[in-house]
Coordinates of C-alpha atoms and ligand atoms in Angstrom, one line a residue:
M1 CA -5.9 -18.9 -0.1
R2 CA -3.1 -16.9 -1.3
I3 CA -2.8 -13.3 -0.4
I4 CA -0.1 -10.7 -1.9
S5 CA 0.5 -6.8 -1.3
G6 CA 3.1 -4.4 -1.4
I7 CA 4.1 -0.8 -0.5
Q8 CA 6.3 1.6 -2.4
P9 CA 9.4 3.0 -0.4
S10 CA 8.8 6.1 -2.1
G11 CA 9.0 8.0 1.5
N12 CA 8.1 7.0 5.1
I13 CA 4.6 5.3 5.2
T14 CA 1.7 7.5 6.5
L15 CA -1.2 6.7 8.5
G16 CA -3.0 6.2 5.4
N17 CA -0.9 3.6 4.3
Y18 CA -1.2 2.1 7.7
L19 CA -4.8 2.3 8.2
G20 CA -5.5 1.3 4.5
A21 CA -3.1 -1.3 4.2
V22 CA -0.6 -2.5 7.0
K23 CA -3.0 -2.6 9.6
N24 CA -5.2 -5.3 7.9
F25 CA -2.1 -7.1 6.7
V26 CA -1.8 -7.8 10.3
K27 CA -5.2 -9.0 10.7
L28 CA -5.5 -11.2 7.9
Q29 CA -2.4 -13.1 8.6
D30 CA -4.1 -14.7 11.2
K31 CA -6.9 -16.0 8.8
E32 CA -7.3 -20.0 8.7
D33 CA -7.6 -20.5 5.2
I34 CA -4.2 -18.8 3.9
T35 CA -1.8 -21.0 2.3
D36 CA 0.7 -18.2 1.2
F37 CA 0.7 -14.6 2.3
L38 CA 3.6 -12.4 0.5
V39 CA 4.2 -8.7 1.3
F40 CA 6.9 -7.0 -0.5
V41 CA 8.6 -3.6 -0.5
A42 CA 7.6 -2.3 -4.2
D43 CA 11.1 -0.6 -5.0
L44 CA 10.6 -1.1 -8.9
H45 CA 7.5 1.1 -8.7
A46 CA 9.2 3.7 -6.7
I47 CA 11.3 4.5 -9.4
T48 CA 8.5 5.5 -11.6
V49 CA 9.4 8.8 -10.2
P50 CA 12.6 10.2 -9.4
Q51 CA 14.4 9.0 -6.2
D52 CA 17.8 10.0 -4.5
K53 CA 19.8 6.8 -4.2
A54 CA 20.7 7.0 -0.4
E55 CA 17.0 7.6 0.5
L56 CA 15.8 4.9 -1.5
R57 CA 18.1 2.4 0.2
K58 CA 17.1 4.0 3.4
N59 CA 13.6 3.8 2.8
I60 CA 13.5 0.1 1.5
K61 CA 15.0 -0.9 5.0
S62 CA 12.9 1.4 7.0
L63 CA 9.7 -0.1 5.0
V64 CA 11.1 -3.5 6.2
S65 CA 11.4 -2.6 9.8
I66 CA 7.9 -1.0 9.8
Y67 CA 6.1 -3.9 8.4
L68 CA 7.5 -6.2 11.3
A69 CA 7.2 -3.3 14.0
C70 CA 3.3 -3.3 13.1
G71 CA 3.1 -6.9 13.8
L72 CA 3.8 -8.6 10.4
N73 CA 5.0 -12.3 11.6
P74 CA 7.7 -13.6 9.2
E75 CA 6.2 -16.9 10.1
K76 CA 3.1 -16.5 8.7
V77 CA 4.0 -13.8 5.9
K78 CA 7.0 -13.8 3.8
I79 CA 8.6 -10.2 3.4
F80 CA 10.7 -9.7 0.5
I81 CA 12.4 -6.7 -2.0
Q82 CA 10.4 -6.5 -5.4
S83 CA 13.9 -6.0 -7.3
E84 CA 15.2 -9.0 -5.9
V85 CA 12.9 -11.4 -7.4
P86 CA 13.6 -10.5 -11.2
A87 CA 10.6 -12.5 -12.4
H88 CA 8.5 -9.4 -11.5
A89 CA 10.1 -7.2 -14.2
Q90 CA 9.9 -10.0 -16.4
I91 CA 6.2 -10.9 -16.3
G92 CA 6.0 -7.0 -16.0
W93 CA 7.1 -6.9 -19.9
V94 CA 5.0 -9.7 -20.6
L95 CA 1.7 -7.9 -19.3
Q96 CA 3.0 -4.9 -21.0
C97 CA 2.7 -6.6 -24.2
N98 CA -0.7 -7.6 -23.5
G99 CA -1.9 -4.4 -22.2
Y100 CA -3.3 -1.2 -24.1
I101 CA -1.9 2.4 -24.1
G102 CA -5.2 3.7 -24.2
E103 CA -6.3 1.6 -20.8
L104 CA -3.1 2.7 -19.2
E105 CA -3.5 6.1 -20.0
R106 CA -7.0 6.0 -18.3
M107 CA -5.5 5.4 -15.0
T108 CA -6.4 8.4 -12.6
Q109 CA -2.9 7.9 -10.4
Y110 CA -1.0 8.3 -13.8
K111 CA -3.2 11.5 -14.6
D112 CA -2.6 13.0 -11.2
K113 CA 1.3 12.0 -10.8
K114 CA 1.9 13.1 -14.5
E115 CA 1.0 16.5 -13.5
R116 CA 3.5 16.7 -10.8
Q117 CA 6.6 15.5 -12.8
V118 CA 8.8 18.6 -13.4
A119 CA 11.8 16.7 -15.2
G120 CA 9.5 14.7 -17.7
V121 CA 6.9 11.8 -17.4
S122 CA 8.7 8.5 -17.4
V123 CA 7.4 5.6 -19.6
G124 CA 7.5 3.4 -16.1
L125 CA 4.6 5.8 -14.8
L126 CA 2.4 5.0 -17.5
T127 CA 3.1 1.2 -17.5
Y128 CA 3.2 0.9 -13.7
P129 CA -0.3 -1.2 -13.5
S130 CA 1.2 -3.9 -15.8
L131 CA 3.9 -4.4 -13.5
M132 CA 1.5 -4.1 -10.5
A133 CA -0.7 -6.7 -12.2
G134 CA 2.5 -8.8 -12.9
D135 CA 3.6 -8.6 -9.0
I136 CA -0.1 -10.3 -8.4
L137 CA -0.8 -12.7 -11.0
L138 CA 2.9 -14.3 -10.6
Y139 CA 2.0 -15.7 -7.4
D140 CA -1.8 -16.7 -8.5
A141 CA -3.0 -14.4 -5.7
D142 CA -6.7 -14.9 -5.1
M143 CA -7.0 -11.9 -2.9
V144 CA -5.2 -8.6 -2.6
P145 CA -5.6 -6.2 0.4
T146 CA -5.2 -2.6 -0.5
G147 CA -6.7 0.9 0.2
L148 CA -9.1 2.5 -2.3
D149 CA -6.8 4.4 -4.3
Q150 CA -5.4 1.1 -6.0
K151 CA -9.0 -0.4 -6.9
Q152 CA -8.7 0.7 -10.3
H153 CA -5.2 -0.7 -10.7
L154 CA -6.8 -4.0 -9.6
E155 CA -9.8 -3.8 -12.0
L156 CA -7.0 -3.7 -14.7
T157 CA -5.1 -6.6 -13.4
R158 CA -8.3 -8.6 -13.9
D159 CA -9.1 -7.7 -17.1
L160 CA -5.2 -8.5 -17.8
A161 CA -5.4 -11.9 -16.5
E162 CA -8.8 -12.5 -18.2
R163 CA -7.6 -11.4 -21.4
F164 CA -4.3 -13.4 -21.2
N165 CA -6.3 -16.3 -20.4
N166 CA -8.7 -16.2 -23.2
K167 CA -5.7 -15.7 -25.5
Y168 CA -3.4 -18.3 -24.2
G169 CA -5.6 -20.8 -22.2
E170 CA -6.0 -21.0 -18.4
T171 CA -2.9 -19.5 -16.8
F172 CA -3.6 -16.8 -14.1
V173 CA -6.1 -16.9 -11.4
V174 CA -8.0 -13.6 -11.4
P175 CA -7.5 -11.8 -8.0
T176 CA -10.1 -10.3 -5.7
P177 CA -9.6 -6.8 -4.3
F178 CA -9.7 -6.7 -0.5
I179 CA -10.5 -3.0 0.4
P180 CA -11.1 -2.4 4.3
E181 CA -14.8 -0.6 4.9
A182 CA -13.1 1.9 7.0
G183 CA -9.8 3.7 6.6
A184 CA -9.6 2.9 2.6
K185 CA -8.9 6.3 2.2
I186 CA -7.3 8.6 4.6
M187 CA -7.5 12.3 3.5
S188 CA -4.8 14.9 3.4
L189 CA -4.4 17.1 6.7
T190 CA -4.1 20.3 4.9
E191 CA -6.3 19.5 2.0
P192 CA -8.8 17.0 3.0
T193 CA -10.6 16.4 -0.3
K194 CA -7.2 15.2 -1.4
K195 CA -5.6 11.7 -0.6
M196 CA -3.0 11.6 2.4
S197 CA 0.5 10.6 0.1
K198 CA 3.8 9.9 1.6
S199 CA 5.1 11.8 -1.3
D200 CA 3.1 14.9 -0.7
P201 CA 5.5 17.8 -0.5
N202 CA 4.1 19.4 2.1
P203 CA 4.7 17.5 5.5
K204 CA 1.9 18.9 7.3
A205 CA -0.4 17.2 5.0
Y206 CA 0.6 13.7 6.4
I207 CA 1.4 11.6 9.3
S208 CA 4.6 9.6 8.8
L209 CA 4.9 6.5 11.2
L210 CA 8.2 7.8 12.0
D211 CA 7.4 11.4 12.7
D212 CA 8.1 12.6 16.1
I213 CA 5.3 11.9 18.6
N214 CA 4.9 15.6 19.4
V215 CA 4.8 16.5 15.5
I216 CA 2.1 14.1 15.0
K217 CA -0.1 15.7 17.6
K218 CA 1.0 19.1 16.5
K219 CA -0.1 18.2 12.7
I220 CA -3.5 16.6 14.0
K221 CA -4.1 19.8 16.0
S222 CA -3.5 22.1 12.9
A223 CA -5.7 19.7 10.4
V224 CA -7.7 22.0 8.4
T225 CA -11.4 21.9 9.4
D226 CA -14.2 24.3 8.9
S227 CA -16.1 27.1 10.9
D228 CA -19.3 25.0 11.4
G229 CA -18.2 23.8 15.0
T230 CA -20.3 20.7 15.0
I231 CA -18.7 17.0 14.8
K232 CA -20.5 15.0 12.6
Y233 CA -19.6 13.0 9.6
D234 CA -20.3 14.7 6.1
I235 CA -17.9 14.0 3.6
D236 CA -18.8 16.8 1.1
N237 CA -19.6 19.9 3.5
K238 CA -17.2 18.8 6.2
P239 CA -14.3 16.8 4.9
G240 CA -11.3 17.6 7.5
I241 CA -13.9 16.6 10.2
S242 CA -14.8 13.8 8.5
N243 CA -11.4 12.5 7.9
L244 CA -10.8 13.0 11.7
L245 CA -13.5 10.9 12.7
T246 CA -12.3 8.1 10.2
I247 CA -9.0 8.0 12.0
L248 CA -10.4 8.0 15.5
S249 CA -13.2 5.3 14.6
C250 CA -10.3 3.0 12.9
I251 CA -7.7 3.5 15.6
T252 CA -10.5 2.9 18.5
N253 CA -12.8 0.4 16.7
T254 CA -15.7 2.7 17.5
S255 CA -18.4 3.1 15.0
I256 CA -18.7 6.8 13.5
K257 CA -22.1 7.1 15.1
D258 CA -20.9 6.5 18.5
L259 CA -18.2 9.0 17.8
E260 CA -20.7 11.7 16.8
A261 CA -22.9 11.0 19.9
K262 CA -19.5 11.3 22.3
Y263 CA -18.4 14.4 21.0
K264 CA -22.2 16.0 20.3
D265 CA -21.2 18.9 22.8
S266 CA -17.6 18.9 22.1
N267 CA -15.6 21.5 20.5
Y268 CA -13.1 21.0 17.6
A269 CA -10.1 21.6 20.2
T270 CA -11.1 18.6 22.3
F271 CA -12.0 16.7 19.7
K272 CA -8.5 17.1 17.9
E273 CA -7.0 16.4 21.5
D274 CA -8.4 13.0 21.6
V275 CA -7.5 12.3 17.8
A276 CA -4.0 13.4 18.4
N277 CA -3.8 11.2 21.5
A278 CA -5.0 8.2 20.0
V279 CA -3.0 8.3 17.1
A280 CA 0.0 9.1 19.1
N281 CA -0.7 6.0 21.5
E282 CA -0.9 3.8 18.3
I283 CA 1.9 4.8 16.8
M284 CA 4.4 4.9 19.7
P285 CA 4.8 1.4 20.3
I286 CA 5.5 1.0 17.0
Q287 CA 8.1 3.5 17.0
E288 CA 9.7 1.4 19.8
K289 CA 9.6 -1.6 18.1
Y290 CA 10.8 0.1 14.8
N291 CA 13.7 1.4 17.0
E292 CA 14.7 -2.2 18.1
L293 CA 15.0 -3.6 14.7
I294 CA 16.1 -1.1 12.1
N295 CA 19.9 -2.0 12.8
S296 CA 19.6 -5.5 13.3
K297 CA 20.6 -8.3 11.4
Y298 CA 17.2 -10.2 11.6
L299 CA 16.2 -7.8 9.0
D300 CA 18.2 -9.5 6.5
E301 CA 17.5 -12.9 7.6
V302 CA 13.6 -12.1 7.2
L303 CA 14.5 -10.8 3.9
D304 CA 16.8 -13.2 2.6
Q305 CA 14.4 -16.2 3.6
G306 CA 11.2 -14.0 1.7
R307 CA 13.3 -13.4 -1.3
D308 CA 14.3 -17.2 -1.6
Y309 CA 10.6 -18.4 -1.2
A310 CA 9.4 -15.7 -3.7
N311 CA 11.9 -16.5 -6.1
Y312 CA 10.9 -20.3 -6.0
L313 CA 7.1 -19.6 -6.6
A314 CA 7.8 -16.6 -9.1
N315 CA 10.1 -18.5 -11.2
K316 CA 8.0 -21.6 -11.8
K317 CA 5.1 -19.5 -12.6
L318 CA 7.2 -17.5 -15.3
N319 CA 8.3 -20.8 -16.9
K320 CA 4.6 -21.6 -17.3
I321 CA 3.8 -18.3 -18.9
Y322 CA 6.8 -18.4 -21.4
N323 CA 5.5 -21.9 -22.3
K324 CA 2.0 -20.5 -22.8
I325 CA 3.5 -17.7 -25.2
G326 CA 6.2 -19.7 -27.0
L327 CA 9.0 -18.1 -25.7
G328 CA 12.8 -19.4 -25.7
R329 CA 12.9 -23.1 -25.8
K330 CA 10.6 -25.3 -24.1
R331 CA 11.1 -25.9 -20.2
Ligands
LIG401 N1 -4.5 8.0 2.0 C1 -4.5 6.5 2.1 N2 -5.4 6.1 2.7 C2 -5.6 4.6 2.9 N3 -4.9 3.8 2.0 C3 -3.8 4.3 1.5 N4 -2.7 3.7 0.6 C4 -2.1 4.7 0.0 N5 -2.7 5.7 0.4 C5 -3.6 5.5 1.4 C6 -2.7 2.5 0.4 O1 -1.4 1.9 0.8 C7 -0.9 0.9 0.0 C8 0.4 1.4 -0.4 O2 0.5 2.4 -1.6 P1 1.9 2.4 -2.2 O3 3.0 2.9 -1.6 O4 1.9 1.3 -2.9 O5 1.3 3.5 -3.7 P2 0.1 4.8 -3.3 O6 -0.9 4.1 -2.8 O7 0.5 5.6 -4.3 O8 0.5 5.6 -1.8 P3 1.2 6.8 -1.5 O9 1.3 7.0 -0.1 O10 0.2 7.9 -2.2 O11 2.4 6.8 -2.1 P4 3.1 8.0 -3.2 O12 2.9 9.1 -2.5 O13 4.4 7.5 -3.6 O14 2.0 7.7 -4.5 C9 -1.8 0.8 -1.2 O15 -2.7 -0.7 -0.6 C10 -2.5 2.1 -1.1 O16 -4.2 1.7 -1.3

């Protein structure tokens, strides 16, 4: 089985990215039936919205260091930077030419992000899902671990793969999303009906894995809840408390039911204190490892190896795709 996933270096990764994606990559890397597991830094996706050059470079390196600090093992998982494998952009173009504007305009992430662009909406923001489909189809990935917000893009990836296969003959593996049962959509701490996002302009809305530990605790303690006073999972009426229960459940591997029973007679302050400590204890060792790695040469060694391997797989596949379409001369 081949697995692929990536994260955009559009900020420092959040507790949402960690619980919805990275923590699962770490679990999946030990599965026995894996032939290839690729995890990349989606820098080409990050530039669909404006990025500061120095920040982007810093975030790319930081994300690699976070991957390793969270426990990804380069002997099991190849880690690489998307822009260092040109075939991603090349297949992205091919898939743009096989996608329809209407289906891209229907993507909810495009509709949400479009509203936030003050300096104009880039064409890339619209065509982002074709590039994402390319990221996956280029490697014949069978499975893609992601959070819930990427489900719609994965459905489009499947449609594009099937459309291409019907038009040009069997070419792509149609991938299956792997969305975790718990933690697939961690919500904002300030507006718990909205997804937690690393590019949220309000830093109180998210926990960054690189936030100071005291800041992390403070953010959780001031998370928006309600005035009802009971610790119960009720997404419609108590989104804030439900979000904190989900976070605690994912981190402590305890069911929501057991947590509700445990906190039956507790007040919000006690509950939040426990959530804050659990999150801090989860993140502290990651930060320690991160600090050891961030300025080490090891990052480049890992990335060189990942780049070479990904280019090898990707170029082989791209040649096949070009041949199917009739591009260039027969290779
Ligand atoms: N709040 C979340 N809860 C659970 N999973 C999440 N993911 C993102 N937010 C949450 C998952 O993290 C992976 C990486 O996402 P991405 O960086 O490629 O893009 P995104 O989904 O758009 O994430 P952000 O943090 O919201 O980034 P920005 O702010 O730049 O748009 C994916 O698997 C995603 O599902």
